[in-house]
Amino acid sequence: MLGYQVKYQTVSVGDMDFQIRSLLDHQQYHDPDHEAEDRGILPESWPLFGQVWPSSLVLAEAMRTMDLQGKRILEVGAGLALASLVVHRRGGNITASDYHPLIPTFLDENLRLNDLGPLKYQSADWAEMSSDLGQFDMIIGSDLIYERDQPSALADFIDRHSAEVVDVLIVDPNRSNKSKFCREMRELEYEQHISSANCLLGSGEAYKGSFLHFQRDDALL
């Protein structure tokens, strides 16, 4: 027995279909070995990794047409890593990262369900200064700044793992912390461009949010 309930769903991203195993709902908690608790993951936030959130659908759609040639790409706070699956199916060089202990289990199963080979995954704590992640040409993520301390932690994490020339794309559902995160990124000397991500999802649900796009070229600083 898993100790938690799951469901299987087909998620369409443009002309791509993915079979996804996710948590049945976000009213669950299962941490018998206290692994999540030891990482500072609270019971109420424990199940959040296991959902296909609207912002992740928008990011996945953006990755469907993104130029991936020659880029080492990192998905931050990947959760079920739908955007990473899109990049992986397209042959891109993608590493998914998150901190929840169950993510590798769900990622391996979703790769199997979609007949995809291994995808690089790295457990990553944004506050951890020493990391084996390295640096990336593109960093992506969706709906990452829902707690007050996250804007500065995320900006610093992105900065530590940015290559000399980097593109950063975050999909945000217009959370109240968006302005603080953008300010943190500007202070780190990233150029900023914000555009609307408003759209209709495949389910017919209206999505309202923003693409937070940042760029930096260290040679020009």
Tab-separated table of C-alpha atoms in Angstrom, residues 3-183:
chain	number	residue	atom	x	y	z
A	3	GLY	CA	-0.154	5.262	2.059
A	4	TYR	CA	-1.589	7.925	-0.224
A	5	GLN	CA	-4.115	7.917	-3.069
A	6	VAL	CA	-3.226	8.602	-6.697
A	7	LYS	CA	-5.007	9.114	-9.971
A	8	TYR	CA	-4.015	8.790	-13.616
A	9	GLN	CA	-4.890	11.465	-16.138
A	10	THR	CA	-4.102	12.423	-19.700
A	11	VAL	CA	-2.619	15.921	-19.926
A	12	SER	CA	-2.451	17.506	-23.368
A	13	VAL	CA	0.178	20.110	-24.216
A	14	GLY	CA	-0.489	21.258	-27.753
A	15	ASP	CA	-0.226	18.133	-29.909
A	16	MET	CA	1.540	16.192	-27.145
A	17	ASP	CA	-0.338	13.907	-24.762
A	18	PHE	CA	1.153	12.793	-21.459
A	19	GLN	CA	-0.086	10.135	-19.076
A	20	ILE	CA	0.439	11.556	-15.601
A	21	ARG	CA	0.198	9.920	-12.211
A	22	SER	CA	-0.640	12.538	-9.580
A	23	LEU	CA	-2.073	12.645	-6.097
A	24	LEU	CA	-5.824	12.106	-6.039
A	25	ASP	CA	-6.287	15.379	-4.147
A	26	HIS	CA	-4.377	17.853	-2.012
A	27	GLN	CA	-5.989	16.815	1.279
A	28	GLN	CA	-3.407	14.135	2.045
A	29	TYR	CA	-0.374	13.668	4.248
A	30	HIS	CA	1.893	10.635	4.439
A	31	ASP	CA	5.315	10.969	6.007
A	32	PRO	CA	5.898	7.833	8.119
A	33	ASP	CA	9.679	8.220	8.198
A	34	HIS	CA	9.512	11.987	8.867
A	35	GLU	CA	11.598	12.617	5.751
A	36	ALA	CA	9.473	15.563	4.599
A	37	GLU	CA	9.238	16.915	8.146
A	38	ASP	CA	13.025	16.792	8.470
A	39	ARG	CA	13.250	18.903	5.318
A	40	GLY	CA	10.917	21.519	6.763
A	41	ILE	CA	7.912	20.515	4.641
A	42	LEU	CA	4.729	21.177	6.630
A	43	PRO	CA	1.720	18.808	6.546
A	44	GLU	CA	-0.450	21.375	4.740
A	45	SER	CA	2.134	21.847	1.986
A	46	TRP	CA	3.117	18.163	1.725
A	47	PRO	CA	0.660	17.275	-1.081
A	48	LEU	CA	1.197	20.388	-3.222
A	49	PHE	CA	3.937	18.730	-5.286
A	50	GLY	CA	1.520	16.107	-6.555
A	51	GLN	CA	-0.905	18.239	-8.574
A	52	VAL	CA	-0.896	19.462	-12.173
A	53	TRP	CA	-1.367	23.158	-11.375
A	54	PRO	CA	-2.642	25.652	-13.982
A	55	SER	CA	0.655	27.568	-14.050
A	56	SER	CA	2.529	24.349	-14.826
A	57	LEU	CA	0.295	23.830	-17.871
A	58	VAL	CA	1.112	27.332	-19.112
A	59	LEU	CA	4.843	26.767	-18.642
A	60	ALA	CA	4.660	23.394	-20.379
A	61	GLU	CA	2.944	25.021	-23.357
A	62	ALA	CA	5.681	27.662	-23.517
A	63	MET	CA	8.305	24.899	-23.569
A	64	ARG	CA	6.565	23.223	-26.489
A	65	THR	CA	7.791	25.946	-28.861
A	66	MET	CA	10.855	27.263	-27.002
A	67	ASP	CA	14.229	27.176	-28.768
A	68	LEU	CA	16.171	24.499	-26.878
A	69	GLN	CA	19.197	24.184	-29.150
A	70	GLY	CA	22.469	24.041	-27.227
A	71	LYS	CA	20.891	25.060	-23.916
A	72	ARG	CA	21.334	23.424	-20.542
A	73	ILE	CA	17.948	23.929	-18.857
A	74	LEU	CA	16.877	23.735	-15.202
A	75	GLU	CA	13.292	23.510	-13.971
A	76	VAL	CA	13.074	24.903	-10.430
A	77	GLY	CA	10.387	23.680	-8.020
A	78	ALA	CA	9.388	21.169	-10.665
A	79	GLY	CA	6.766	19.174	-8.762
A	80	LEU	CA	5.368	16.694	-11.270
A	81	ALA	CA	7.744	18.287	-13.807
A	82	LEU	CA	5.325	18.567	-16.731
A	83	ALA	CA	7.440	21.266	-18.408
A	84	SER	CA	10.518	19.070	-17.996
A	85	LEU	CA	8.670	16.170	-19.634
A	86	VAL	CA	7.867	18.406	-22.618
A	87	VAL	CA	11.505	19.486	-22.975
A	88	HIS	CA	12.683	15.895	-22.520
A	89	ARG	CA	10.332	14.584	-25.220
A	90	ARG	CA	11.649	17.289	-27.544
A	91	GLY	CA	15.208	16.129	-26.926
A	92	GLY	CA	16.282	19.077	-24.768
A	93	ASN	CA	18.944	18.963	-22.066
A	94	ILE	CA	16.764	19.347	-18.972
A	95	THR	CA	17.339	18.860	-15.262
A	96	ALA	CA	14.321	18.884	-12.943
A	97	SER	CA	14.824	20.042	-9.361
A	98	ASP	CA	12.715	20.198	-6.237
A	99	TYR	CA	12.910	19.322	-2.547
A	100	HIS	CA	10.012	16.971	-1.845
A	101	PRO	CA	11.148	13.401	-1.080
A	102	LEU	CA	8.443	11.739	-3.214
A	103	ILE	CA	9.176	13.577	-6.448
A	104	PRO	CA	11.717	11.039	-7.807
A	105	THR	CA	9.138	8.279	-7.342
A	106	PHE	CA	6.454	10.160	-9.277
A	107	LEU	CA	8.923	11.318	-11.928
A	108	ASP	CA	10.160	7.785	-12.597
A	109	GLU	CA	6.595	6.510	-12.918
A	110	ASN	CA	5.551	9.302	-15.281
A	111	LEU	CA	8.613	8.701	-17.440
A	112	ARG	CA	7.658	5.012	-17.609
A	113	LEU	CA	4.027	5.796	-18.453
A	114	ASN	CA	5.160	7.931	-21.389
A	115	ASP	CA	7.905	5.619	-22.683
A	116	LEU	CA	10.560	8.239	-21.969
A	117	GLY	CA	14.116	7.500	-20.954
A	118	PRO	CA	15.796	8.729	-17.757
A	119	LEU	CA	15.523	12.443	-16.970
A	120	LYS	CA	18.094	14.170	-14.781
A	121	TYR	CA	16.758	15.085	-11.337
A	122	GLN	CA	18.479	16.896	-8.478
A	123	SER	CA	17.105	17.536	-5.003
A	124	ALA	CA	17.632	21.248	-4.389
A	125	ASP	CA	17.084	23.396	-1.314
A	126	TRP	CA	17.045	27.069	-2.361
A	127	ALA	CA	18.832	28.008	0.854
A	128	GLU	CA	21.640	25.484	0.336
A	129	MET	CA	24.823	27.269	-0.729
A	130	SER	CA	26.838	24.204	-1.759
A	131	SER	CA	25.147	22.292	-4.556
A	132	ASP	CA	26.151	19.904	-7.311
A	133	LEU	CA	23.640	21.443	-9.710
A	134	GLY	CA	26.094	23.628	-11.600
A	135	GLN	CA	25.001	26.446	-13.910
A	136	PHE	CA	22.393	26.659	-16.649
A	137	ASP	CA	21.664	28.642	-19.803
A	138	MET	CA	17.919	28.663	-19.124
A	139	ILE	CA	16.045	28.420	-15.821
A	140	ILE	CA	12.282	27.876	-15.760
A	141	GLY	CA	9.579	27.456	-13.137
A	142	SER	CA	5.897	27.961	-12.368
A	143	ASP	CA	3.971	29.304	-9.352
A	144	LEU	CA	6.994	29.389	-7.057
A	145	ILE	CA	6.566	32.478	-4.863
A	146	TYR	CA	3.510	31.864	-2.706
A	147	GLU	CA	5.272	32.367	0.661
A	148	ARG	CA	6.743	35.606	1.976
A	149	ASP	CA	10.373	34.482	2.204
A	150	GLN	CA	10.456	32.829	-1.201
A	151	PRO	CA	11.196	35.830	-3.494
A	152	SER	CA	14.674	36.495	-2.108
A	153	ALA	CA	15.528	32.807	-1.678
A	154	LEU	CA	14.461	32.017	-5.239
A	155	ALA	CA	16.285	34.999	-6.752
A	156	ASP	CA	19.511	34.063	-4.957
A	157	PHE	CA	19.157	30.423	-6.000
A	158	ILE	CA	18.619	31.396	-9.634
A	159	ASP	CA	21.625	33.685	-9.517
A	160	ARG	CA	23.895	30.955	-8.135
A	161	HIS	CA	22.922	28.605	-10.942
A	162	SER	CA	22.871	31.032	-13.867
A	163	ALA	CA	25.442	30.723	-16.626
A	164	GLU	CA	27.226	33.854	-17.877
A	165	VAL	CA	24.437	34.300	-20.430
A	166	VAL	CA	21.073	33.170	-19.078
A	167	ASP	CA	17.348	33.327	-19.784
A	168	VAL	CA	14.933	32.921	-16.881
A	169	LEU	CA	11.224	32.290	-17.408
A	170	ILE	CA	8.823	32.050	-14.460
A	171	VAL	CA	5.065	31.667	-14.874
A	172	ASP	CA	3.299	33.364	-11.979
A	173	PRO	CA	-0.478	33.518	-11.310
A	174	ASN	CA	-0.134	37.166	-10.203
A	175	ARG	CA	0.617	36.342	-6.596
A	176	SER	CA	1.229	39.178	-4.162
A	177	ASN	CA	4.952	38.315	-3.941
A	178	LYS	CA	5.533	38.883	-7.659
A	179	SER	CA	6.677	42.496	-7.277
A	180	LYS	CA	9.161	41.623	-4.543
A	181	PHE	CA	10.652	38.818	-6.623
A	182	CYS	CA	11.011	41.102	-9.647
A	183	ARG	CA	12.727	43.700	-7.462
